[in-house]
mmCIF file of C-alpha atoms in Angstrom:
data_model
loop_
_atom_site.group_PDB
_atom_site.id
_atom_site.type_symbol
_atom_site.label_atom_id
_atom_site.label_comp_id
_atom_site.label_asym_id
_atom_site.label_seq_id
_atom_site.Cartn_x
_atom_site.Cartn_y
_atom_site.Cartn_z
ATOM 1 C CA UNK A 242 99.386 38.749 236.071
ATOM 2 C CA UNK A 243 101.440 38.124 239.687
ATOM 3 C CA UNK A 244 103.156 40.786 241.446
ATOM 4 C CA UNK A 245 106.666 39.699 242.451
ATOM 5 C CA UNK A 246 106.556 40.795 246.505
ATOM 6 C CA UNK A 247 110.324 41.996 247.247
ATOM 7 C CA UNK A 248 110.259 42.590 251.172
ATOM 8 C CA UNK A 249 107.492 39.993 251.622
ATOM 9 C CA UNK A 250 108.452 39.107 255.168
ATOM 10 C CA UNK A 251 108.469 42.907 256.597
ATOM 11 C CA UNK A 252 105.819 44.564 258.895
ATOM 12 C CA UNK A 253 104.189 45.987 256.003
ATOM 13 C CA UNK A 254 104.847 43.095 253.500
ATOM 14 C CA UNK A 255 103.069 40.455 255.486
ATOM 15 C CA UNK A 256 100.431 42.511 255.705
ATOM 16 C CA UNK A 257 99.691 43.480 252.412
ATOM 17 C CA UNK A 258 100.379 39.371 251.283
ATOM 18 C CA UNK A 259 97.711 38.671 253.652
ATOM 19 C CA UNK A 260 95.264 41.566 251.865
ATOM 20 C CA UNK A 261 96.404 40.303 248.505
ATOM 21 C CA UNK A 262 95.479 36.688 249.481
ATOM 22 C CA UNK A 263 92.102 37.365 250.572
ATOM 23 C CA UNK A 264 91.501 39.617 247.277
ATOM 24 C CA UNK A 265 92.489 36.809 245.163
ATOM 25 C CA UNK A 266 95.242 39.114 243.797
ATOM 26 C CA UNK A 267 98.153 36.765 242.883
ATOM 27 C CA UNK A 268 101.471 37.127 244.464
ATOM 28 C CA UNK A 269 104.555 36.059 244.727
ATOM 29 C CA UNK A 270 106.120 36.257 248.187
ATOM 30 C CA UNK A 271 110.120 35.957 248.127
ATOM 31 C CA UNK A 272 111.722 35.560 251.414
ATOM 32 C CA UNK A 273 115.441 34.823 252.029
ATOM 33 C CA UNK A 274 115.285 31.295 253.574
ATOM 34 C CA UNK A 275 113.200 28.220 254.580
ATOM 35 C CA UNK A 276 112.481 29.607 257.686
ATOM 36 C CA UNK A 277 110.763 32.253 256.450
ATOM 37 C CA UNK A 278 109.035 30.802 253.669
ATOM 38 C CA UNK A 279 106.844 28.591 256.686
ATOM 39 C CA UNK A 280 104.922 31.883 257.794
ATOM 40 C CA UNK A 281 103.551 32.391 254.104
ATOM 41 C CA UNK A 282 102.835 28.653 253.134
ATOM 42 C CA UNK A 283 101.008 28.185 256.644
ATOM 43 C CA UNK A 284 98.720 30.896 254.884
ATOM 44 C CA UNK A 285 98.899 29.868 251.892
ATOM 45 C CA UNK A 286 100.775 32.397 249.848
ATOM 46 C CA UNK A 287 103.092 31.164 247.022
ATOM 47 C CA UNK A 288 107.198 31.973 247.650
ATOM 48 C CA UNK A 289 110.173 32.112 246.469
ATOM 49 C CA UNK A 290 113.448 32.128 248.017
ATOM 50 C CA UNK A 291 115.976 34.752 246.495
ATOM 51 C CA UNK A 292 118.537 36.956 248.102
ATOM 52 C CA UNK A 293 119.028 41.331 247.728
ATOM 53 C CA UNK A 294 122.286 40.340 247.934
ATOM 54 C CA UNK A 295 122.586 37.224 245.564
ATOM 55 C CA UNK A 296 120.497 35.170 243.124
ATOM 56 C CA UNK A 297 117.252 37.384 242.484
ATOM 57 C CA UNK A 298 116.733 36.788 238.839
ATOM 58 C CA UNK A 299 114.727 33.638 239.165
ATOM 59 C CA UNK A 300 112.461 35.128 241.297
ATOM 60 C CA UNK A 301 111.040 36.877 238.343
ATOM 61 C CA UNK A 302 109.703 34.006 236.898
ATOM 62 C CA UNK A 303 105.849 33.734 235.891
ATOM 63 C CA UNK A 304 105.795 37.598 237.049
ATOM 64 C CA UNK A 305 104.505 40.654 235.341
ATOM 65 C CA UNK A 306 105.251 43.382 237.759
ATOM 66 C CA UNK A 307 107.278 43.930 241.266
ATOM 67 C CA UNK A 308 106.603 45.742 244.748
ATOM 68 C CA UNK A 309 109.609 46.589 246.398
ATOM 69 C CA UNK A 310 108.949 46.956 249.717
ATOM 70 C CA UNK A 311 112.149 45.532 251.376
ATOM 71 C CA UNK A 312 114.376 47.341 254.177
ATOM 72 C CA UNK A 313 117.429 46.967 256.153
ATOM 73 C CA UNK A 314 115.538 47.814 259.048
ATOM 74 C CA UNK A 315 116.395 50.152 261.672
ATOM 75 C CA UNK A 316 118.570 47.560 263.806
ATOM 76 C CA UNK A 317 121.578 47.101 260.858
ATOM 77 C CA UNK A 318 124.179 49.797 259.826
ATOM 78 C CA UNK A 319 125.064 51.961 256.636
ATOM 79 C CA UNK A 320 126.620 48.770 254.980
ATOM 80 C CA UNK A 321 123.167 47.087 255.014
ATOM 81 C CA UNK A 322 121.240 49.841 254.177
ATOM 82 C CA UNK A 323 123.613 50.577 250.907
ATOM 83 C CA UNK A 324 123.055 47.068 249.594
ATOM 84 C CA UNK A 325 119.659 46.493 250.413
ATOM 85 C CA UNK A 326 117.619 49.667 250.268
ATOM 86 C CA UNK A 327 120.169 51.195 247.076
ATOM 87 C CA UNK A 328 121.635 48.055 245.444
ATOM 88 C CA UNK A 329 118.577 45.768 245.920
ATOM 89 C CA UNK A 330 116.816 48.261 244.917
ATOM 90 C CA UNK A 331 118.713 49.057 241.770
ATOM 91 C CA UNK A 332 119.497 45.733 240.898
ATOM 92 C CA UNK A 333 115.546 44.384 241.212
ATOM 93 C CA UNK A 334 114.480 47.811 239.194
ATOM 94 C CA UNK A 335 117.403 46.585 236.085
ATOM 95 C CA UNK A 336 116.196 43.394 236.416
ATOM 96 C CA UNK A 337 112.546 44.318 235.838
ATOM 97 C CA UNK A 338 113.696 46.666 232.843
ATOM 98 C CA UNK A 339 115.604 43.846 231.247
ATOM 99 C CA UNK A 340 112.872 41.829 231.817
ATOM 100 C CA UNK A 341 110.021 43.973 230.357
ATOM 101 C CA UNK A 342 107.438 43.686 233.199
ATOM 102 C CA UNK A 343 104.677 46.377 233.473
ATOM 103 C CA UNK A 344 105.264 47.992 236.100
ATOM 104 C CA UNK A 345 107.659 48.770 239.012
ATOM 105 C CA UNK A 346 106.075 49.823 242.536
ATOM 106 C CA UNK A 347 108.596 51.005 245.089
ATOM 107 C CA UNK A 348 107.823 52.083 248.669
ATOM 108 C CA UNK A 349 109.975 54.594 249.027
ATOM 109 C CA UNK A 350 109.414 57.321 251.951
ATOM 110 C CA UNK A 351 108.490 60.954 252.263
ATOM 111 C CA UNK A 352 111.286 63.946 252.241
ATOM 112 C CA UNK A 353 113.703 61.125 250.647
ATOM 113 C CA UNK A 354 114.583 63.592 248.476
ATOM 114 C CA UNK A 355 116.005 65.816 251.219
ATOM 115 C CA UNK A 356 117.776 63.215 253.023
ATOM 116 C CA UNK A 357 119.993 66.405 255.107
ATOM 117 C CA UNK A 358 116.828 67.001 256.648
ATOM 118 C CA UNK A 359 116.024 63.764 258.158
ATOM 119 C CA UNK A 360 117.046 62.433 261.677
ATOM 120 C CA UNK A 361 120.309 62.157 261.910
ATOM 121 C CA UNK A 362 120.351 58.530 262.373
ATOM 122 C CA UNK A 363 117.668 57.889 259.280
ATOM 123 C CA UNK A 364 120.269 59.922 257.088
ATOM 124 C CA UNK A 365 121.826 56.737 255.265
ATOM 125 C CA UNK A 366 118.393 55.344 254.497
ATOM 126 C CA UNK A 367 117.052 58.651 253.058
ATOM 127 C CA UNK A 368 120.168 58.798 250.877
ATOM 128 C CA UNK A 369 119.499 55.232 249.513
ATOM 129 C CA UNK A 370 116.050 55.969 249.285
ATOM 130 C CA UNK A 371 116.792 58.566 246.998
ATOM 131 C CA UNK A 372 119.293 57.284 244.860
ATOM 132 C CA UNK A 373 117.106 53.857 244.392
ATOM 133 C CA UNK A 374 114.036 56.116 243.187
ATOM 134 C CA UNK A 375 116.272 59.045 241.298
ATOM 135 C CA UNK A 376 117.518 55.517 239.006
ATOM 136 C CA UNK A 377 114.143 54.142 238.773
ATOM 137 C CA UNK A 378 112.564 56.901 236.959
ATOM 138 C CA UNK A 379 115.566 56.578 234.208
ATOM 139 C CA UNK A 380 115.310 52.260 234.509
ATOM 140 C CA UNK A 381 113.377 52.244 231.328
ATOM 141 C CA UNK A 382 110.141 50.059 233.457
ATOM 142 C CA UNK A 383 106.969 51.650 234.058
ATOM 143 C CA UNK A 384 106.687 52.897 237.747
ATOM 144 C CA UNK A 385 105.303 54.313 241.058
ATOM 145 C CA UNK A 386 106.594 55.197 243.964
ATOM 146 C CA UNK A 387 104.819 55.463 247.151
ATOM 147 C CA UNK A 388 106.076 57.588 250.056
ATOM 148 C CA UNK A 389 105.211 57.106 252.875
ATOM 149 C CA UNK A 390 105.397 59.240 256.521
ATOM 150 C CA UNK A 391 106.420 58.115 259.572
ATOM 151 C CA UNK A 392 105.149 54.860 259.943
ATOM 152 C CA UNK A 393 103.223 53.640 263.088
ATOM 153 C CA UNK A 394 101.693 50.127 264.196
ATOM 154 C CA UNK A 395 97.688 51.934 264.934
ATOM 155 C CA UNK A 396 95.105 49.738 263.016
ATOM 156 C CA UNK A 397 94.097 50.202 259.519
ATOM 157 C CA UNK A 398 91.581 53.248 258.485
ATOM 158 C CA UNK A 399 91.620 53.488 254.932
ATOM 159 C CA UNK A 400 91.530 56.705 255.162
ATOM 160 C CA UNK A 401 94.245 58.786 253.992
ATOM 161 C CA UNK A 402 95.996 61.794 252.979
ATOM 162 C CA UNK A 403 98.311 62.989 250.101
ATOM 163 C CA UNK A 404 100.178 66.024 251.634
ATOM 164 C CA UNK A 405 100.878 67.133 255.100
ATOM 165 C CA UNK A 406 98.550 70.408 254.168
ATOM 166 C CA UNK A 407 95.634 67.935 254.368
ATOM 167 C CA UNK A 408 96.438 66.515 257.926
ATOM 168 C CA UNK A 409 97.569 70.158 259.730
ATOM 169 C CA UNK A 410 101.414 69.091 259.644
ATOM 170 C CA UNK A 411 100.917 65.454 261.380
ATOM 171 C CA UNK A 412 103.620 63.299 258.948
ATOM 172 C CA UNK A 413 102.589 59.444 260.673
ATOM 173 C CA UNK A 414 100.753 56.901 258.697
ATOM 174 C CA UNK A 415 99.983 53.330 259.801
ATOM 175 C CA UNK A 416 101.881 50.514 258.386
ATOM 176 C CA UNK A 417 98.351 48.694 257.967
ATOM 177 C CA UNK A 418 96.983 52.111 255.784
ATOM 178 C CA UNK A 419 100.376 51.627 253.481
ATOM 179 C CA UNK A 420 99.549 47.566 253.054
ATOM 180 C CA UNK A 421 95.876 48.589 251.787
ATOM 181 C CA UNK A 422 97.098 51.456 249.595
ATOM 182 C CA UNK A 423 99.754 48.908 247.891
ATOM 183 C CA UNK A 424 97.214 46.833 247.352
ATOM 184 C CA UNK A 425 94.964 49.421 245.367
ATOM 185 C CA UNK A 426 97.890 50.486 243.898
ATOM 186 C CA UNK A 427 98.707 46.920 242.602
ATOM 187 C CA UNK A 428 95.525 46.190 241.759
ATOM 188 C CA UNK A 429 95.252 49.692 239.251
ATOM 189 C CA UNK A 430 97.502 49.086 236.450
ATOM 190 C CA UNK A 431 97.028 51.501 234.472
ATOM 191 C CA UNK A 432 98.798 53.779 237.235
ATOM 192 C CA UNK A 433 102.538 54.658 235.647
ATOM 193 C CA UNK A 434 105.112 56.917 236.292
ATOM 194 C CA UNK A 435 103.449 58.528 239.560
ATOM 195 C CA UNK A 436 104.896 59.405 242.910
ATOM 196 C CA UNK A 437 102.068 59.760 245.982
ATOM 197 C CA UNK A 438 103.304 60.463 249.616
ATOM 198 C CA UNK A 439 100.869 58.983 251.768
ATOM 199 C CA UNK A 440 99.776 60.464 255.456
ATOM 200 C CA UNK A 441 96.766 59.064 257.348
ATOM 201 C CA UNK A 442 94.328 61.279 256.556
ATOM 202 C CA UNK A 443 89.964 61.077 255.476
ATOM 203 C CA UNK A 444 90.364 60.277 252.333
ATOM 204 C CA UNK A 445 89.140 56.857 250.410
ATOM 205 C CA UNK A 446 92.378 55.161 249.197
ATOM 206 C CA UNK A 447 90.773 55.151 245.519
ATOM 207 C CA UNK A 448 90.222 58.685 245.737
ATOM 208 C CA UNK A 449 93.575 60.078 247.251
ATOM 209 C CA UNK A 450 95.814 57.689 244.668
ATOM 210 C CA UNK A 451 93.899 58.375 241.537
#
């Protein structure tokens, strides 16, 4: 039963590998290169090295469900953001379809279904956000998808909130708060086919993604 960590080496995917570890929730990290792959054997965490943008499938090996948490980040352009954040998105959610594993969790973001309203500059990644989670719910694997609000770097509350009525309007979340929901989330399998956004907020992570 090991998650398949897509994104592994991101601000929130080392964090949640590092939660997962110390659970005793088995992972597997996959990272792009050798270089990468040190950080999570130092600790460690079992890898893999596969590419968004080439060989992926035998990454799947030995695993029964995925977390996609990767992204192009906010330092590349359009191009990178189209093939990571839609294609690698798509092409990881076929893959785990063809593959039959159990589930699919994808960390998505809030309002990606409205991309026109977003900052002007976050426009291409709400687009591909959209797209990668409007073809996931038709993939034919069991899925969630977690959005989260603007993310910030403030220290981990497990507290949180579902909907901006809860938090008086304030959209930020910390990426530490997204890495221990993921892990809950991970760790509940018999979660399918449900979307959450996710605020920081004063609720218990098992009660607000229930």
């Amino acid at each position: 039963m090991t998650t398949l960590v897509i994104g592994a080496n991101g601000q929130i995917g080392r964090q949640f590998c590092e939660l997962a570890r110390d659970a005793g929730e088995p992972i597997k990290a996959m990272v792009r290169n050798d270089e990468q792959r040190a950080w999570f054997e130092e600790r460690g965490i079992d890898t893999v090295v596969a590419d968004l943008e080439g060989e992926l499938r035998h990454a799947f090996d030995g695993c029964d469900q995925v977390l996609f948490t990767a992204g192009s980040g906010p330092h590349t352009g359009p191009d990178k953001t189209l093939m990571i954040d839609l294609h690698g998105a798509i092409r990881a959610a076929d893959l785990a379809s063809e593959l039959g594993l159990s589930r699919y969790l994808m960390v998505s973001a809030m309002r990606a279904e409205d991309p026109l309203t977003a900052p002007e500059t976050l426009r291409p990644y709400s687009a591909a956000k959209y797209a990668a989670d409007a073809h996931l719910r038709h993939a034919g694997v069991p899925y969630l998808i977690l959005k989260p609000g603007r993310l910030t770097d403030d220290a981990a509350t497990r507290k949180v909130a579902t909907s901006l009525e809860e938090t008086g309007g304030d959209n930020t979340v910390s990426r530490a708060n997204v890495a221990c929901a993921l892990l809950h989330l991970v760790q509940s399998r018999e979660l399918v086919d449900r979307e959450f956004d996710l605020l920081d907020g004063d609720r218990e992570i098992a009660e607000a993604l229930s």
